[in-house]
Coordinates of C-alpha atoms in Angstrom, one line a residue:
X239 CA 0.0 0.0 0.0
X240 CA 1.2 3.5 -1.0
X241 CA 1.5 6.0 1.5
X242 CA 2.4 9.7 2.2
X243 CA 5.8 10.9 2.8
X244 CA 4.2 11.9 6.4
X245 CA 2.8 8.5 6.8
X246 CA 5.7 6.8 6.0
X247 CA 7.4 8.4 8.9
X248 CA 5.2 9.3 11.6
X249 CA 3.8 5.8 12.1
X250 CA 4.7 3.1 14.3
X251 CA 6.0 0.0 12.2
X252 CA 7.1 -3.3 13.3
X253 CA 6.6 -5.5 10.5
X254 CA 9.6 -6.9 8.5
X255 CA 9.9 -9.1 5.1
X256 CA 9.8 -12.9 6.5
X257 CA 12.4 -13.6 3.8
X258 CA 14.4 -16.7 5.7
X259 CA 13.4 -18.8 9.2
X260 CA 14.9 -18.4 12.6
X261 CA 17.4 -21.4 13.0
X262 CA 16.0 -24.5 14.3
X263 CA 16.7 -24.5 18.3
X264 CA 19.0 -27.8 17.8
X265 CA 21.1 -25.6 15.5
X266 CA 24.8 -25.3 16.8
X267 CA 25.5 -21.3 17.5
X268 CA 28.0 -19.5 19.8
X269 CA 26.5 -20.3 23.2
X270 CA 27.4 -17.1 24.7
X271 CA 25.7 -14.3 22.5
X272 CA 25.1 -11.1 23.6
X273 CA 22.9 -8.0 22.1
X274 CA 25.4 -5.8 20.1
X275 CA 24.8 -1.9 20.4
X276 CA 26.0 0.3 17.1
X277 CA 25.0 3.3 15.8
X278 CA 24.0 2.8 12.2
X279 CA 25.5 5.7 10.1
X280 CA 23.1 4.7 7.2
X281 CA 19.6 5.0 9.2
X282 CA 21.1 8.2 10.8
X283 CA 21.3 9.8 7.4
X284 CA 17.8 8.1 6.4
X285 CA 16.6 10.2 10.1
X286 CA 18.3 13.3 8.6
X287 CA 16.6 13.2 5.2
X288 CA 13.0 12.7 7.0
X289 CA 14.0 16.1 8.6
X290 CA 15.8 17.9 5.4
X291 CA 13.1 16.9 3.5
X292 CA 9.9 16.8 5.3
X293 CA 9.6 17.3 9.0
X294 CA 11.7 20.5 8.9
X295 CA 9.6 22.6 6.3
X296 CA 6.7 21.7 8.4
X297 CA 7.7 23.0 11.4
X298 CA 7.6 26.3 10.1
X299 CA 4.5 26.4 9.1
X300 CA 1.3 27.9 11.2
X301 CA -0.2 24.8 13.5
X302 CA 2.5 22.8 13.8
X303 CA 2.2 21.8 17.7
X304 CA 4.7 22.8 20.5
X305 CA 4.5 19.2 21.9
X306 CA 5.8 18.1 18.6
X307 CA 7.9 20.8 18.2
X308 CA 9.7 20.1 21.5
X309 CA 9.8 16.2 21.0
X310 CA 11.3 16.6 17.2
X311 CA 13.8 19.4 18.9
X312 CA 16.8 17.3 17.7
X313 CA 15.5 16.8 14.0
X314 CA 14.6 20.4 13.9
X315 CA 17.8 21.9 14.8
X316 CA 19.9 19.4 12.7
X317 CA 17.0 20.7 9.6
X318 CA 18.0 24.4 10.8
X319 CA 21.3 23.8 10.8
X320 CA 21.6 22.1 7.1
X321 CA 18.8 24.4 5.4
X322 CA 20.5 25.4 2.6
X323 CA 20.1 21.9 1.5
X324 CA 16.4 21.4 1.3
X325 CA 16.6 21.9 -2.4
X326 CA 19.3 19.8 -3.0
X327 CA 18.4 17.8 -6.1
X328 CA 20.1 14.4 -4.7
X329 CA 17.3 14.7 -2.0
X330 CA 14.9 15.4 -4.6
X331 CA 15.5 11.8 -6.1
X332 CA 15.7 10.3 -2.2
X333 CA 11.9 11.8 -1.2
X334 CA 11.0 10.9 -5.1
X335 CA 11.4 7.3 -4.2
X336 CA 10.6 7.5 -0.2
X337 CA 7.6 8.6 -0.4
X338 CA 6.0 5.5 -1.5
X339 CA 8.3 3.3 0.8
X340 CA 7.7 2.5 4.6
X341 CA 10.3 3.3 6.5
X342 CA 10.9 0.2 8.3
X343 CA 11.8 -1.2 4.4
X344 CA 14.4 1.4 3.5
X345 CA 16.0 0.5 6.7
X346 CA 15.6 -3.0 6.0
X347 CA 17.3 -2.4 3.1
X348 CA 19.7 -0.1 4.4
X349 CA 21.3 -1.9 7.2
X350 CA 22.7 -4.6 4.9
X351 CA 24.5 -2.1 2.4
X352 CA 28.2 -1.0 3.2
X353 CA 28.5 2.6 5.0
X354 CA 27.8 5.7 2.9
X355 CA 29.4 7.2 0.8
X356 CA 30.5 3.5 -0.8
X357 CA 27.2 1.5 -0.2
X358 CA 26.1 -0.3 -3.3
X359 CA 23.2 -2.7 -4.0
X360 CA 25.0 -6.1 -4.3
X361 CA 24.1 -8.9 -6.1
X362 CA 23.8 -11.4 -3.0
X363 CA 21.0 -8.9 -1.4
X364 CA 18.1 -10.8 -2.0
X365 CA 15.1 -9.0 -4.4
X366 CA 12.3 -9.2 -1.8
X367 CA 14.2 -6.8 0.4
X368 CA 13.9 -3.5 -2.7
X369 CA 11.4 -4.9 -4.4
X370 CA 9.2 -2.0 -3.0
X371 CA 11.4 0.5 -5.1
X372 CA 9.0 -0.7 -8.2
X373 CA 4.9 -0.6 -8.5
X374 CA 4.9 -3.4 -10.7
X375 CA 6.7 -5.7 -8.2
X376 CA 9.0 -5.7 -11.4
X377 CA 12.6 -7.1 -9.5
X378 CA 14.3 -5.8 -12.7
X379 CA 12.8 -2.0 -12.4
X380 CA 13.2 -2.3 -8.8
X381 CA 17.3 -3.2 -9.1
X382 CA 17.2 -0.5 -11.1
X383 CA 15.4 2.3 -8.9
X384 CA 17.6 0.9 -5.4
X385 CA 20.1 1.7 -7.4
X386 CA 19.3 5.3 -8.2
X387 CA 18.0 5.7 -4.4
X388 CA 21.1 4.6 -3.0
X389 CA 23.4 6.5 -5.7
X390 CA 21.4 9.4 -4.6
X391 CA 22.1 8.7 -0.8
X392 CA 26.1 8.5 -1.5
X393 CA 25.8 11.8 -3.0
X394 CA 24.0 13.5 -0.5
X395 CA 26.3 12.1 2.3
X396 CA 29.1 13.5 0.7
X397 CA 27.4 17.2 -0.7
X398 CA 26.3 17.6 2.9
X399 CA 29.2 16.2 4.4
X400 CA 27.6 13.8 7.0
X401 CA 30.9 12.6 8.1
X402 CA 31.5 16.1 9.8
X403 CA 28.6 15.9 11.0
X404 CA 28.7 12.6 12.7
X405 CA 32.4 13.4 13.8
X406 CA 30.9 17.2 15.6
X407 CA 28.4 15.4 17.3
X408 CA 30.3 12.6 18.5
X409 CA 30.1 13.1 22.4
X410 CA 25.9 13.2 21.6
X411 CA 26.1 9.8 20.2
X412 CA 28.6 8.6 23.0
X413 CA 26.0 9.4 25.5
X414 CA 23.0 7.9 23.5
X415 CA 25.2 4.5 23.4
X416 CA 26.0 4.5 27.2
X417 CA 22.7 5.2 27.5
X418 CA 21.6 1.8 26.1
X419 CA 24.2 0.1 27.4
X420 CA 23.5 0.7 31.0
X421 CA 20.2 -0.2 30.0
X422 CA 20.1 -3.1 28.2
X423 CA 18.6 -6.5 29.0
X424 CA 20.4 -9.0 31.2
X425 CA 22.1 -12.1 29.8
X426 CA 19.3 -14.3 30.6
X427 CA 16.7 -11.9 28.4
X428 CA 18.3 -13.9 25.1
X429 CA 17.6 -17.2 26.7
X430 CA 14.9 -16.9 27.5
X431 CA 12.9 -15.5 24.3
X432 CA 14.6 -18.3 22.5
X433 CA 13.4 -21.0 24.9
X434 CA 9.6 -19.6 24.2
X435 CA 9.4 -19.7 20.3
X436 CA 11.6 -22.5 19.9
X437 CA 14.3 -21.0 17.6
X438 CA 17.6 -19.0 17.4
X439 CA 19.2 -15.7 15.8
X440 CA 22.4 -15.3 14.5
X441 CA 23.2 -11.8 16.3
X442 CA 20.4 -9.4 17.9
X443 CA 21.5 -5.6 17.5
X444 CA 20.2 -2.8 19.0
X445 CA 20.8 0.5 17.1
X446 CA 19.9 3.9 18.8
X447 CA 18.9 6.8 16.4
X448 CA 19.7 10.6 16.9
X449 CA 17.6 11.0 13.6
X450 CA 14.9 8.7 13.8
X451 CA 12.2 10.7 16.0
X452 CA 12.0 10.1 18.9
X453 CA 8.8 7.2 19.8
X454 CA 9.8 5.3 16.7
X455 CA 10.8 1.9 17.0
X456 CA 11.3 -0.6 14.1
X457 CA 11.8 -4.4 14.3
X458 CA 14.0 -5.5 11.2
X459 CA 15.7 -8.7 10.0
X460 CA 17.7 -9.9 7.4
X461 CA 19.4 -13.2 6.0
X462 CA 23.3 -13.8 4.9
X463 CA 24.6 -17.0 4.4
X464 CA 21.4 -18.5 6.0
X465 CA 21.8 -17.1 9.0
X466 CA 19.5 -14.7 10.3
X467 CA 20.2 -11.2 12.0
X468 CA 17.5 -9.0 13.8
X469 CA 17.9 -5.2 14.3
X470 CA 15.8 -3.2 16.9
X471 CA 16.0 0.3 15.2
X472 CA 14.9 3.1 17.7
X473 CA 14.3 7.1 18.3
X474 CA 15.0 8.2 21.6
X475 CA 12.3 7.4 24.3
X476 CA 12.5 10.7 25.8
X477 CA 12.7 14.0 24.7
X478 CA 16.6 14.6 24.2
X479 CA 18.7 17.8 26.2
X480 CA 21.5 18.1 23.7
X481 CA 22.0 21.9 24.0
X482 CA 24.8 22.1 27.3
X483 CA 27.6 19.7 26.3
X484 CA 28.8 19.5 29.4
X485 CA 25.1 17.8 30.9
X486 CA 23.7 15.8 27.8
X487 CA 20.6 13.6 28.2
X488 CA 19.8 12.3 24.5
X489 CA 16.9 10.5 25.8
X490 CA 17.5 6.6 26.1
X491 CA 17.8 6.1 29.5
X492 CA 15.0 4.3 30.3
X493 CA 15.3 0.3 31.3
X494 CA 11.9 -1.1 31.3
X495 CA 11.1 0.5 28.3
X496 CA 14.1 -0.7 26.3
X497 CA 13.1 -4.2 27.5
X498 CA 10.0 -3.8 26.9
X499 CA 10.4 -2.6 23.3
X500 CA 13.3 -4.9 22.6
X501 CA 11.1 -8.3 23.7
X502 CA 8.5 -6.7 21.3
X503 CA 10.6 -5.9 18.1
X504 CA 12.9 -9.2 18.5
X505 CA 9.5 -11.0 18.8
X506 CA 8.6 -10.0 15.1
X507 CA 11.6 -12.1 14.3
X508 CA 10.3 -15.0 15.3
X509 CA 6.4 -14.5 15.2
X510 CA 6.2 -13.1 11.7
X511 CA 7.4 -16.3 9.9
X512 CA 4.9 -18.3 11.8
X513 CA 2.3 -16.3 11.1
X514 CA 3.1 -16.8 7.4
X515 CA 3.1 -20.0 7.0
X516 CA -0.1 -20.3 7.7
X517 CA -2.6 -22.0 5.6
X518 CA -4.0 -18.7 3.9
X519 CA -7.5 -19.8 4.5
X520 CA -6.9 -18.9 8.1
X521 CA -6.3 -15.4 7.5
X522 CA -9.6 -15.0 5.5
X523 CA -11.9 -17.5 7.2
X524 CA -11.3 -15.2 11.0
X525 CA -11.2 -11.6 8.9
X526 CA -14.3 -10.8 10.3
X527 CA -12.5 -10.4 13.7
X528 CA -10.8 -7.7 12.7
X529 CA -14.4 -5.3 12.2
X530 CA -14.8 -4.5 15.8
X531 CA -10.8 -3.3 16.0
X532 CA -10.4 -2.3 12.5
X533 CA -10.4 1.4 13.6
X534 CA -8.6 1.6 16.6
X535 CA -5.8 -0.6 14.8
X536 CA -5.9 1.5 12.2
X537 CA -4.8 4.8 14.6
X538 CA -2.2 2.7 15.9
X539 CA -0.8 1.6 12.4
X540 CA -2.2 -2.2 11.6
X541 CA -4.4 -1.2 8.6
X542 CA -4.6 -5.3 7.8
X543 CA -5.5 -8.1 9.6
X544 CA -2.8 -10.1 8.9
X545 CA -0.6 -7.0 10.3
X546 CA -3.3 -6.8 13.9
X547 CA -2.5 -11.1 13.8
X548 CA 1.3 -10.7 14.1
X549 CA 0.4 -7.6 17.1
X550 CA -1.3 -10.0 18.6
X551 CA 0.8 -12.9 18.8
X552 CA 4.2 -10.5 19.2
X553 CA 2.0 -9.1 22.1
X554 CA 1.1 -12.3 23.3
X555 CA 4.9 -13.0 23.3
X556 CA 5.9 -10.0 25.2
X557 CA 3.3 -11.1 28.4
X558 CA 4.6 -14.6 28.5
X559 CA 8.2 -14.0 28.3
X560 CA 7.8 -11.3 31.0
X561 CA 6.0 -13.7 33.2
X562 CA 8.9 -15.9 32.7
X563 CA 11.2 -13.7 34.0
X564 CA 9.5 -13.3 37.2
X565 CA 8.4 -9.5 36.6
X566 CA 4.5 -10.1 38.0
X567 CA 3.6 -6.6 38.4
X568 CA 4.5 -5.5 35.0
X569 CA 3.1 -8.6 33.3
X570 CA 0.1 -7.3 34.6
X571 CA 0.2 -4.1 33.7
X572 CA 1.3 -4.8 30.0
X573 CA -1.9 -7.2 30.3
X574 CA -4.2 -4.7 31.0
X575 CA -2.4 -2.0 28.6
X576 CA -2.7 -3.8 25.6
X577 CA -6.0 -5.3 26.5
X578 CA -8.1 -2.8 27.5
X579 CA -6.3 0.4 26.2
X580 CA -5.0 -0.7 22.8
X581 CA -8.1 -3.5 22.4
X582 CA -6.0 -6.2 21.5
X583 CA -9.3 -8.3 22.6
X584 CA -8.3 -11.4 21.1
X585 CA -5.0 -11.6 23.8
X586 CA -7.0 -13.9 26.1
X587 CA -7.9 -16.7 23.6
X588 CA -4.5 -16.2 22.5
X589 CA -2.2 -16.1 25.1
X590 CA -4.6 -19.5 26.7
X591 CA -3.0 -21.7 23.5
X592 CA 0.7 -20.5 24.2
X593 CA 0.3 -20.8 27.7
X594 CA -0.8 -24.2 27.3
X595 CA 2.2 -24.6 24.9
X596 CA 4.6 -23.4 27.5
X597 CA 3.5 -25.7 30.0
X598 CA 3.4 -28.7 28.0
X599 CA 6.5 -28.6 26.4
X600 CA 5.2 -31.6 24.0
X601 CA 4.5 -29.2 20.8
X602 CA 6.5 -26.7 19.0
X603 CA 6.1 -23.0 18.9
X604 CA 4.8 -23.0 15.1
X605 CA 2.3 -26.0 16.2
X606 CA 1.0 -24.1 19.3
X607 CA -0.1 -20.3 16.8
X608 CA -1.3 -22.8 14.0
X609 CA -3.8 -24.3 17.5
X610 CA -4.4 -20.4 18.4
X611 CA -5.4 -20.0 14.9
X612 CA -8.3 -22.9 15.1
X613 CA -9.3 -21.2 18.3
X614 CA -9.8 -17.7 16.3
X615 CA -11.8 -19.9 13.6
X616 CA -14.5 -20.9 15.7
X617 CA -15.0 -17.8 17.6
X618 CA -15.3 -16.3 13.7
X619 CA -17.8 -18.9 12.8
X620 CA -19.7 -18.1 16.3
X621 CA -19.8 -14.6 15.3

């Protein structure tokens, strides 16, 4: 589905290509993996074209909020600071091509291409991952138009100079990674997720964004050599203080939430290919479930039901693994959050199946959605 440049970049997305499985849990992998934190310089230049070429002209114009104005604050100055660009006719071609591409598939794309200003698209990168750069679905147009989006990014990398950027505003992203690292999930967190659905990833990578607005959060993955690497993409959680040097706050230091949104975006990892192999009827025969939500999923991003069936299930995932891990209270009060506030109504029947799957022990993962799914059948038929 084609959307708005605005769209595009002001919605919440968390669904990624299902282009390879997670490794079967009998797999052999290094037994003592941890997350990896990195700054992606590609998705920060993606952040800073949002702002060049969106975000920043809008600010100036009558209406545009002082909430959002002070969240954005970091975008805004960087689009202040680099005006004289906005009519640069390398991010002519970039918005030419963006604006018909969610965002969580240009970084898709993105994360497995060498560093600007050298990144090219190379052969081994596999067509489902830019096929979006063509209407048709055409993999031949769609080479072709990567090719002129990522040309374009080179270009603008260097015209701007990003590299003096990044290098100016090192100490900023110095603090944004200590900010995760104190932060991040214990060594058990990997463990455990991978004990619940039954499978394994090659490396789990959180990347922090200066660019990517703040509130965003993206849950990516990729394949290389049949091996498969997830990415949790995110803005800050806070609103950044980046003005005094010498006291910098770029808004990440927050420890629930990162473990929160990391169980949620690893989840899609794993969740998403289940979901799709899925006997197709399944989808269509329990669609009807998805009238009484359709409109509050649709504020909130999931404009299909296949999309508000992977929520589900990732969200289903989330209140489990946290259960696991012995944190009652705020198992219960993601419950009741999703529940009740974002009407993910069909949690209970849900989150009975893989409950009753974790306790078992005597099916797998894929085996436990596939009996979820049957239970989302009848209540369709009983509707």
């Amino acid at each position: 589905m084609k959307a708005s440049i605005q769209l595009i970049f002001l919605i919440f997305i968390s669904i990624s290509p299902a282009l390879c499985q997670t490794n079967p849990i009998g797999q052999k992998l290094p037994t003592h993996r941890q997350f990896q934190i990195q700054i992606n310089k590609n998705v920060e230049l993606l952040g800073f074209v949002y702002f060049l070429g969106y975000e920043g002209a809008q600010a100036e114009t009558e209406g545009y909020s002082a909430n959002r104005n002070a969240r954005y604050a970091y975008g805004l100055d960087l689009y202040r600071q680099f005006k004289d660009y906005e009519k640069s006719r390398h991010l002519a071609i970039i918005i030419g091509f963006a604006q018909d591409i969610w965002l969580d598939k240009l970084i898709n794309l993105l994360v497995q291409l060498d560093e600007f200003p050298n990144a090219t698209l190379r052969g081994e990168i596999d067509a489902g991952y830019y096929l979006a750069f063509s209407p048709k679905k055409d993999p031949v147009e769609a080479r072709k138009n990567a090719t002129a989006f990522i040309d374009a990014m080179n270009q603008l990398w260097r015209e701007v100079d990003f590299d003096k950027y990044l290098q100016k505003n090192r100490p900023k992203y110095e603090n944004a990674l200590a900010q995760v690292r104190s932060g991040m999930p214990d060594s058990l967190f990997i463990p455990t997720m991978e004990k619940f659905y039954q499978a394994h990833l090659a490396s789990y990578i959180l990347a922090p964004s200066l660019t990517i607005p703040p509130g965003m959060g993206f849950g990516i993955n990729y394949c290389e050599q049949e091996q498969k690497h997830a990415f949790h993409v995110f803005g800050a959680f806070g609103i950044p203080a980046f003005k005094d040097s010498s006291n910098l706050d770029m808004g990440f230091n927050d420890q629930k939430h990162l473990l929160e949104l990391s169980t949620h975006e690893f989840g899609h990892s794993f969740v998403n290919p289940a979901i799709d192999q899925l006997p197709g009827e399944m989808i269509t025969k329990t669609e009807k479930l998805f009238e009484p939500i359709k409109a509050t999923m649709a504020n909130q991003g999931y404009t299909a039901w296949k999309a508000c069936i992977y929520e589900h299930f990732v969200r289903a995932g989330e209140i489990i693994i946290s259960q696991s891990r012995g944190n009652i209270a705020d198992t219960q009060r993601l419950r009741k959050h999703y529940e009740e506030e974002r009407k993910f109504i069909y949690l209970p029947l849900i989150l009975k199946e893989l409950t009753r799957y974790k306790e078992s022990k005597s099916v797998s993962y894929n085996q436990a959605v596939r009996a979820a799914m049957h239970a989302l059948v009848r209540k369709a038929v009983e509707k």
